[in-house]
Amino acid sequence: MKTTLAFTIQFLLLSASLFAAEKPTGHETPEGIACDAVQAYADCDSKAWLKTLIRPIYGDDSNKEYELFKKKMATFTDANKDKEDFVAPKIVKVFKARNFTKNGPGSLAYAMFEMTGNKFVDIVIDTGGGNLQNIRYHILLDTDKKWYFEPRPDLAQLLSMGLNNETPSEEVLWEVKKNADPK
């Protein structure tokens, strides 16, 4: 019986790693929505990029600034289609989402906006010619049980307190296999 149980557990672990071979995507995970935001920008698809964003949560004046930011970024993203020198970034590594080391951001997100998740995701992108860049995305779980990208942590600093002071992530969730083309 123990042998059968051990075999079953090993099989499930192996199966999980095989199924995890695809880059994360979708609102169901913080890593998925972070990847979707990067990919939408790379694809010059402002409509897809806008779908990854958190609802306005900043208060009247800052919400106006947020709306202007979204319009500007949508225009910029769509304009990249026509730029000959635009090099679409390629995701090469995605780290497992992490909670903030401080309790304040998560507590505030829940108390003020009923957000039940407040995390960040580190991603490594190739910006062309093998130049790698580390980027960090602030991600929130909204009341609809979907994760969203929060692109303006400067507008709600307490929700992302310490974001850029967190240590680099170490637990890799997904990465491009050697000799594979990142998409």
Coordinates of N, CA and C in Angstrom, one line a residue:
M1 N 0.8 -1.2 0.0 CA 0.0 0.0 0.0 C 0.9 1.3 0.0
K2 N 1.9 1.3 0.9 CA 2.8 2.4 0.9 C 3.5 2.6 -0.4
T3 N 3.9 1.5 -1.1 CA 4.6 1.6 -2.3 C 3.6 2.3 -3.4
T4 N 2.4 1.8 -3.4 CA 1.4 2.4 -4.3 C 1.2 3.9 -4.1
L5 N 1.1 4.2 -2.8 CA 0.9 5.6 -2.4 C 2.1 6.5 -2.9
A6 N 3.3 6.0 -2.6 CA 4.5 6.7 -3.0 C 4.6 6.8 -4.5
F7 N 4.3 5.8 -5.2 CA 4.3 5.9 -6.7 C 3.3 6.9 -7.2
T8 N 2.1 6.9 -6.6 CA 1.1 7.8 -7.0 C 1.5 9.3 -6.8
I9 N 2.1 9.5 -5.6 CA 2.6 10.9 -5.3 C 3.7 11.3 -6.3
Q10 N 4.6 10.4 -6.6 CA 5.7 10.7 -7.6 C 5.1 11.0 -8.9
F11 N 4.1 10.2 -9.3 CA 3.5 10.4 -10.6 C 2.8 11.7 -10.7
L12 N 2.1 12.1 -9.6 CA 1.4 13.4 -9.6 C 2.4 14.5 -9.7
L13 N 3.5 14.4 -9.0 CA 4.5 15.5 -9.0 C 5.1 15.6 -10.4
L14 N 5.4 14.5 -11.0 CA 6.0 14.5 -12.4 C 5.0 15.1 -13.3
S15 N 3.7 14.7 -13.2 CA 2.7 15.2 -14.1 C 2.5 16.7 -13.9
A16 N 2.5 17.2 -12.7 CA 2.4 18.6 -12.5 C 3.5 19.4 -13.2
S17 N 4.8 18.9 -13.1 CA 5.9 19.6 -13.7 C 5.7 19.5 -15.2
L18 N 5.2 18.5 -15.8 CA 5.0 18.4 -17.2 C 3.9 19.4 -17.7
F19 N 2.8 19.5 -16.9 CA 1.8 20.4 -17.3 C 2.2 21.8 -17.1
A20 N 3.2 22.1 -16.2 CA 3.6 23.4 -16.0 C 4.6 23.9 -17.0
A21 N 4.8 23.2 -18.1 CA 5.7 23.5 -19.1 C 5.3 24.8 -19.9
E22 N 4.1 25.2 -19.8 CA 3.6 26.4 -20.5 C 3.8 27.6 -19.7
K23 N 4.1 28.7 -20.3 CA 4.2 30.0 -19.6 C 2.8 30.3 -19.0
P24 N 2.9 30.8 -17.7 CA 1.6 31.1 -17.0 C 0.8 32.2 -17.8
T25 N -0.5 32.1 -17.7 CA -1.4 33.0 -18.4 C -2.7 33.0 -17.7
G26 N -3.4 34.1 -17.8 CA -4.8 34.2 -17.2 C -4.9 34.9 -15.9
H27 N -6.1 35.3 -15.6 CA -6.4 36.0 -14.3 C -6.4 35.1 -13.1
E28 N -6.3 33.8 -13.3 CA -6.4 32.8 -12.2 C -5.2 32.8 -11.3
T29 N -4.1 33.3 -11.8 CA -2.9 33.3 -11.0 C -2.2 34.6 -11.1
P30 N -1.4 35.0 -10.1 CA -0.7 36.3 -10.2 C 0.4 36.2 -11.2
E31 N 1.0 35.1 -11.4 CA 2.0 35.0 -12.4 C 1.4 35.0 -13.8
G32 N 0.2 34.5 -14.0 CA -0.5 34.5 -15.3 C -0.8 35.9 -15.7
I33 N -1.3 36.7 -14.8 CA -1.7 38.1 -15.2 C -0.5 38.9 -15.4
A34 N 0.6 38.7 -14.7 CA 1.8 39.5 -14.9 C 2.4 39.1 -16.3
C35 N 2.4 37.8 -16.7 CA 2.8 37.4 -18.0 C 1.9 38.0 -19.1
D36 N 0.6 38.0 -18.9 CA -0.3 38.5 -19.8 C -0.1 40.0 -20.1
A37 N 0.3 40.8 -19.0 CA 0.5 42.2 -19.2 C 1.8 42.4 -20.0
V38 N 2.8 41.6 -19.8 CA 4.1 41.8 -20.5 C 3.8 41.4 -22.0
Q39 N 3.1 40.2 -22.2 CA 2.8 39.7 -23.5 C 2.0 40.7 -24.3
A40 N 1.0 41.3 -23.7 CA 0.1 42.2 -24.4 C 0.9 43.4 -24.9
Y41 N 1.8 43.9 -24.1 CA 2.7 45.0 -24.5 C 3.6 44.5 -25.6
A42 N 4.2 43.4 -25.5 CA 5.0 42.8 -26.6 C 4.3 42.7 -27.9
D43 N 3.0 42.3 -27.8 CA 2.2 42.1 -29.0 C 1.6 43.4 -29.5
C44 N 1.9 44.5 -28.9 CA 1.4 45.8 -29.2 C -0.2 45.8 -29.2
D45 N -0.7 45.2 -28.2 CA -2.2 45.0 -28.1 C -2.7 45.7 -26.8
S46 N -3.1 47.0 -27.0 CA -3.5 47.8 -25.9 C -4.8 47.3 -25.2
K47 N -5.7 46.7 -26.0 CA -6.9 46.2 -25.5 C -6.6 45.0 -24.5
A48 N -5.8 44.2 -24.9 CA -5.4 43.0 -24.0 C -4.7 43.6 -22.8
W49 N -3.8 44.6 -23.0 CA -3.1 45.1 -21.9 C -4.0 45.8 -20.9
L50 N -5.0 46.5 -21.4 CA -5.9 47.2 -20.5 C -6.7 46.2 -19.7
K51 N -7.0 45.0 -20.2 CA -7.8 44.0 -19.5 C -7.0 43.4 -18.3
T52 N -5.7 43.6 -18.3 CA -4.9 43.1 -17.2 C -4.9 44.0 -16.0
L53 N -5.4 45.2 -16.2 CA -5.2 46.3 -15.1 C -6.3 46.2 -14.1
I54 N -5.8 46.6 -12.9 CA -6.7 46.8 -11.7 C -7.7 47.9 -12.0
R55 N -8.9 47.8 -11.4 CA -9.9 48.9 -11.5 C -9.3 50.1 -10.8
P56 N -9.9 51.3 -11.0 CA -9.4 52.5 -10.3 C -9.7 52.4 -8.8
I57 N -8.6 52.5 -8.0 CA -8.7 52.4 -6.6 C -8.1 53.5 -5.8
Y58 N -7.7 54.5 -6.5 CA -6.8 55.5 -6.0 C -7.4 56.8 -5.3
G59 N -8.7 56.9 -5.5 CA -9.3 58.2 -5.1 C -9.5 59.1 -6.3
D60 N -10.3 60.1 -6.1 CA -10.8 61.0 -7.2 C -9.6 61.5 -8.1
D61 N -8.7 62.3 -7.5 CA -7.7 62.9 -8.2 C -6.7 61.9 -8.8
S62 N -6.3 60.9 -8.1 CA -5.4 59.9 -8.6 C -6.0 59.0 -9.6
N63 N -7.3 58.8 -9.5 CA -8.0 58.0 -10.5 C -8.0 58.7 -11.8
K64 N -8.1 60.0 -11.8 CA -8.0 60.8 -13.1 C -6.6 60.6 -13.7
E65 N -5.6 60.7 -12.8 CA -4.2 60.5 -13.3 C -4.0 59.1 -13.9
Y66 N -4.7 58.1 -13.2 CA -4.6 56.7 -13.6 C -5.3 56.6 -15.0
E67 N -6.4 57.2 -15.2 CA -7.1 57.1 -16.5 C -6.2 57.7 -17.6
L68 N -5.6 58.9 -17.3 CA -4.7 59.5 -18.3 C -3.5 58.6 -18.6
F69 N -3.0 58.0 -17.6 CA -1.9 57.0 -17.8 C -2.3 55.9 -18.7
K70 N -3.5 55.3 -18.4 CA -3.9 54.2 -19.3 C -4.1 54.6 -20.7
K71 N -4.6 55.8 -21.0 CA -4.8 56.3 -22.4 C -3.4 56.5 -23.0
K72 N -2.5 57.1 -22.3 CA -1.2 57.3 -22.8 C -0.5 56.0 -23.2
M73 N -0.6 55.0 -22.2 CA 0.1 53.8 -22.5 C -0.6 53.0 -23.6
A74 N -1.9 53.1 -23.7 CA -2.6 52.4 -24.8 C -2.1 52.9 -26.1
T75 N -2.1 54.2 -26.2 CA -1.6 54.9 -27.5 C -0.2 54.5 -27.8
F76 N 0.7 54.5 -26.8 CA 2.1 54.2 -26.9 C 2.2 52.7 -27.4
T77 N 1.5 51.8 -26.7 CA 1.5 50.4 -27.0 C 1.1 50.1 -28.5
D78 N 0.0 50.7 -28.9 CA -0.5 50.5 -30.2 C 0.5 51.1 -31.3
A79 N 1.1 52.2 -30.9 CA 2.0 52.9 -31.9 C 3.3 52.0 -32.1
N80 N 3.6 51.1 -31.2 CA 4.8 50.3 -31.4 C 4.6 49.4 -32.6
K81 N 3.4 49.1 -33.0 CA 3.2 48.2 -34.2 C 3.8 48.8 -35.4
D82 N 3.8 50.1 -35.5 CA 4.3 50.7 -36.7 C 5.8 51.2 -36.6
K83 N 6.4 50.9 -35.5 CA 7.8 51.3 -35.3 C 8.8 50.2 -35.8
E84 N 9.6 50.5 -36.8 CA 10.5 49.5 -37.3 C 11.5 49.1 -36.2
D85 N 11.9 50.0 -35.3 CA 12.9 49.8 -34.3 C 12.4 49.1 -33.0
F86 N 11.0 48.9 -33.0 CA 10.5 48.3 -31.8 C 10.9 46.8 -31.7
V87 N 11.5 46.5 -30.6 CA 11.9 45.1 -30.3 C 11.0 44.6 -29.2
A88 N 10.1 43.7 -29.5 CA 9.2 43.2 -28.5 C 10.0 42.4 -27.5
P89 N 9.7 42.7 -26.2 CA 10.4 41.9 -25.1 C 9.8 40.5 -25.1
K90 N 10.7 39.6 -24.7 CA 10.3 38.1 -24.6 C 10.5 37.7 -23.2
I91 N 9.5 37.1 -22.7 CA 9.6 36.5 -21.3 C 10.5 35.3 -21.3
V92 N 11.5 35.3 -20.5 CA 12.4 34.1 -20.4 C 12.4 33.4 -19.1
K93 N 11.9 34.1 -18.1 CA 11.8 33.4 -16.8 C 10.7 34.1 -15.9
V94 N 9.9 33.3 -15.2 CA 8.9 33.8 -14.3 C 9.1 33.2 -13.0
F95 N 9.2 34.0 -12.0 CA 9.3 33.5 -10.6 C 8.0 33.4 -9.9
K96 N 7.9 32.5 -9.0 CA 6.7 32.3 -8.2 C 6.3 33.6 -7.5
A97 N 5.0 34.0 -7.5 CA 4.5 35.2 -6.8 C 4.9 35.1 -5.3
R98 N 5.1 36.3 -4.8 CA 5.5 36.3 -3.3 C 4.6 37.4 -2.6
N99 N 4.4 37.1 -1.3 CA 3.7 38.1 -0.5 C 4.8 39.1 -0.1
F100 N 4.4 40.3 0.3 CA 5.3 41.3 0.8 C 5.8 40.8 2.2
T101 N 7.0 41.2 2.5 CA 7.5 40.8 3.8 C 6.9 41.6 4.9
K102 N 6.3 42.8 4.6 CA 5.6 43.6 5.6 C 4.1 43.2 5.5
N103 N 3.5 43.2 6.7 CA 2.1 42.9 6.7 C 1.2 44.0 6.3
G104 N 1.6 45.3 6.3 CA 0.8 46.4 6.0 C 0.2 46.4 4.7
P105 N 0.9 46.2 3.6 CA 0.3 46.3 2.3 C -0.9 45.3 2.1
G106 N -0.8 44.1 2.5 CA -1.9 43.1 2.4 C -3.1 43.5 3.3
S107 N -2.8 43.9 4.5 CA -3.9 44.3 5.4 C -4.6 45.5 4.9
L108 N -3.9 46.5 4.3 CA -4.5 47.7 3.8 C -5.4 47.4 2.6
A109 N -4.8 46.5 1.7 CA -5.6 46.1 0.5 C -6.9 45.5 0.8
Y110 N -6.9 44.7 1.9 CA -8.1 44.0 2.3 C -9.1 45.0 3.0
A111 N -8.5 45.8 3.9 CA -9.4 46.7 4.7 C -10.0 47.8 3.8
M112 N -9.3 48.3 2.9 CA -9.8 49.5 2.1 C -10.5 49.0 0.8
F113 N -10.1 47.9 0.2 CA -10.6 47.6 -1.1 C -11.2 46.2 -1.3
E114 N -11.2 45.4 -0.1 CA -11.6 44.0 -0.1 C -10.8 43.1 -1.0
M115 N -9.5 43.5 -1.3 CA -8.6 42.7 -2.1 C -8.1 41.6 -1.1
T116 N -8.2 40.4 -1.5 CA -7.8 39.3 -0.7 C -6.4 38.8 -1.0
G117 N -5.8 39.4 -1.9 CA -4.4 39.0 -2.3 C -3.6 40.2 -2.7
N118 N -2.4 40.3 -2.3 CA -1.6 41.5 -2.6 C -0.1 40.9 -2.7
K119 N 0.3 40.7 -3.9 CA 1.6 40.0 -4.2 C 2.4 40.8 -5.2
F120 N 3.6 40.3 -5.4 CA 4.4 40.8 -6.5 C 5.0 39.6 -7.3
V121 N 5.3 39.8 -8.6 CA 5.9 38.7 -9.4 C 7.1 39.3 -10.1
D122 N 8.2 38.6 -10.0 CA 9.4 39.0 -10.7 C 9.5 38.2 -12.0
I123 N 9.8 38.9 -13.1 CA 9.9 38.3 -14.4 C 11.3 38.8 -15.0
V124 N 11.9 37.9 -15.8 CA 13.1 38.3 -16.5 C 12.6 38.3 -18.0
I125 N 13.0 39.4 -18.7 CA 12.6 39.5 -20.1 C 13.9 39.7 -20.9
D126 N 13.9 39.3 -22.1 CA 14.9 39.6 -23.1 C 14.5 40.8 -23.9
T127 N 15.2 41.9 -23.8 CA 14.8 43.1 -24.5 C 15.5 43.2 -25.9
G128 N 16.0 42.1 -26.3 CA 16.7 42.1 -27.6 C 18.2 41.8 -27.5
G129 N 18.6 41.0 -28.4 CA 20.0 40.7 -28.5 C 20.6 40.0 -27.2
G130 N 19.7 39.3 -26.5 CA 20.2 38.6 -25.3 C 20.3 39.5 -24.1
N131 N 19.9 40.8 -24.2 CA 19.9 41.7 -23.0 C 18.8 41.4 -22.1
L132 N 19.1 40.9 -20.9 CA 18.1 40.5 -19.9 C 17.8 41.7 -19.0
Q133 N 16.5 41.8 -18.6 CA 16.1 42.8 -17.7 C 15.1 42.2 -16.7
N134 N 15.3 42.5 -15.4 CA 14.4 42.0 -14.4 C 13.4 43.1 -14.2
I135 N 12.1 42.6 -14.2 CA 11.0 43.5 -13.9 C 10.2 42.9 -12.8
R136 N 9.5 43.8 -12.0 CA 8.7 43.4 -10.9 C 7.3 44.0 -11.1
Y137 N 6.3 43.1 -11.0 CA 4.9 43.5 -11.2 C 4.1 43.4 -9.9
H138 N 3.4 44.4 -9.5 CA 2.5 44.4 -8.4 C 1.1 43.9 -8.8
I139 N 0.7 42.8 -8.1 CA -0.6 42.1 -8.5 C -1.5 42.1 -7.3
L140 N -2.8 42.3 -7.6 CA -3.8 42.3 -6.6 C -5.0 41.3 -7.0
L141 N -5.5 40.6 -6.0 CA -6.7 39.7 -6.2 C -7.9 40.5 -5.8
D142 N -8.8 40.8 -6.8 CA -9.9 41.6 -6.6 C -11.1 40.8 -6.1
T143 N -12.2 41.5 -5.8 CA -13.4 40.9 -5.3 C -14.0 39.9 -6.2
D144 N -13.7 39.9 -7.5 CA -14.2 38.9 -8.5 C -13.4 37.7 -8.5
K145 N -12.4 37.6 -7.6 CA -11.5 36.4 -7.4 C -10.6 36.3 -8.6
K146 N -10.3 37.4 -9.3 CA -9.3 37.4 -10.4 C -8.1 38.3 -10.0
W147 N -7.0 38.0 -10.5 CA -5.8 38.8 -10.2 C -5.7 39.8 -11.3
Y148 N -5.1 41.0 -10.9 CA -5.0 42.1 -11.8 C -3.6 42.8 -11.6
F149 N -3.1 43.4 -12.6 CA -1.8 44.1 -12.5 C -2.1 45.5 -12.1
E150 N -1.3 46.0 -11.1 CA -1.5 47.4 -10.6 C -0.2 48.1 -11.1
P151 N -0.4 48.9 -12.2 CA 0.8 49.5 -12.8 C 1.3 50.8 -12.2
R152 N 0.6 51.3 -11.3 CA 1.0 52.6 -10.7 C 1.1 52.6 -9.2
P153 N 2.1 51.8 -8.7 CA 2.2 51.7 -7.2 C 2.5 53.1 -6.6
D154 N 2.9 54.1 -7.4 CA 3.2 55.4 -6.9 C 1.9 56.1 -6.5
L155 N 0.8 55.7 -7.0 CA -0.5 56.3 -6.7 C -1.1 55.7 -5.4
A156 N -0.7 54.6 -5.0 CA -1.2 54.0 -3.7 C 0.0 53.3 -3.0
Q157 N 0.9 54.2 -2.5 CA 2.2 53.7 -2.0 C 2.0 52.7 -0.9
L158 N 1.0 52.9 0.0 CA 0.9 52.0 1.1 C 0.5 50.6 0.7
L159 N -0.2 50.4 -0.5 CA -0.5 49.1 -1.0 C 0.7 48.3 -1.5
S160 N 1.8 49.1 -1.8 CA 3.0 48.4 -2.3 C 4.2 48.8 -1.5
M161 N 4.0 49.1 -0.3 CA 5.1 49.6 0.6 C 6.2 48.5 0.6
G162 N 7.4 49.0 0.3 CA 8.6 48.1 0.3 C 8.7 47.3 -1.0
L163 N 7.9 47.5 -2.0 CA 7.9 46.7 -3.2 C 9.3 46.6 -3.8
N164 N 10.0 47.7 -4.0 CA 11.3 47.7 -4.6 C 12.4 47.4 -3.6
N165 N 12.1 47.2 -2.4 CA 13.1 46.8 -1.4 C 13.1 45.3 -1.1
E166 N 12.2 44.6 -1.7 CA 12.1 43.1 -1.5 C 13.3 42.5 -2.1
T167 N 13.8 41.4 -1.5 CA 14.9 40.7 -2.1 C 14.5 40.1 -3.5
P168 N 15.5 39.8 -4.3 CA 15.2 39.1 -5.6 C 14.5 37.8 -5.4
S169 N 13.6 37.4 -6.2 CA 12.9 36.1 -6.1 C 13.9 35.0 -6.5
E170 N 13.7 33.9 -5.9 CA 14.6 32.7 -6.2 C 13.8 31.5 -6.8
E171 N 12.5 31.4 -6.4 CA 11.8 30.2 -6.8 C 11.2 30.4 -8.2
V172 N 11.8 29.7 -9.2 CA 11.4 29.8 -10.6 C 10.2 29.0 -10.8
L173 N 9.2 29.6 -11.4 CA 7.9 28.9 -11.7 C 8.0 28.4 -13.2
W174 N 8.6 29.2 -14.1 CA 8.6 28.8 -15.5 C 9.8 29.5 -16.1
E175 N 10.5 28.8 -17.0 CA 11.5 29.5 -17.8 C 11.6 28.8 -19.2
V176 N 12.2 29.6 -20.1 CA 12.4 29.1 -21.5 C 13.4 28.0 -21.4
K177 N 13.0 26.9 -22.1 CA 14.0 25.8 -22.2 C 15.1 26.2 -23.0
K178 N 16.3 25.7 -22.7 CA 17.5 26.0 -23.6 C 17.2 25.7 -25.0
N179 N 17.7 26.5 -25.9 CA 17.5 26.3 -27.4 C 16.0 26.4 -27.8
A180 N 15.2 27.0 -27.0 CA 13.8 27.2 -27.3 C 13.6 28.7 -27.6
D181 N 12.7 29.1 -28.4 CA 12.3 30.4 -28.7 C 11.3 30.9 -27.7
P182 N 11.6 31.9 -26.9 CA 10.5 32.4 -26.0 C 9.4 33.2 -26.8
K183 N 8.2 32.9 -26.4 CA 7.1 33.5 -27.1 C 6.3 34.3 -26.2

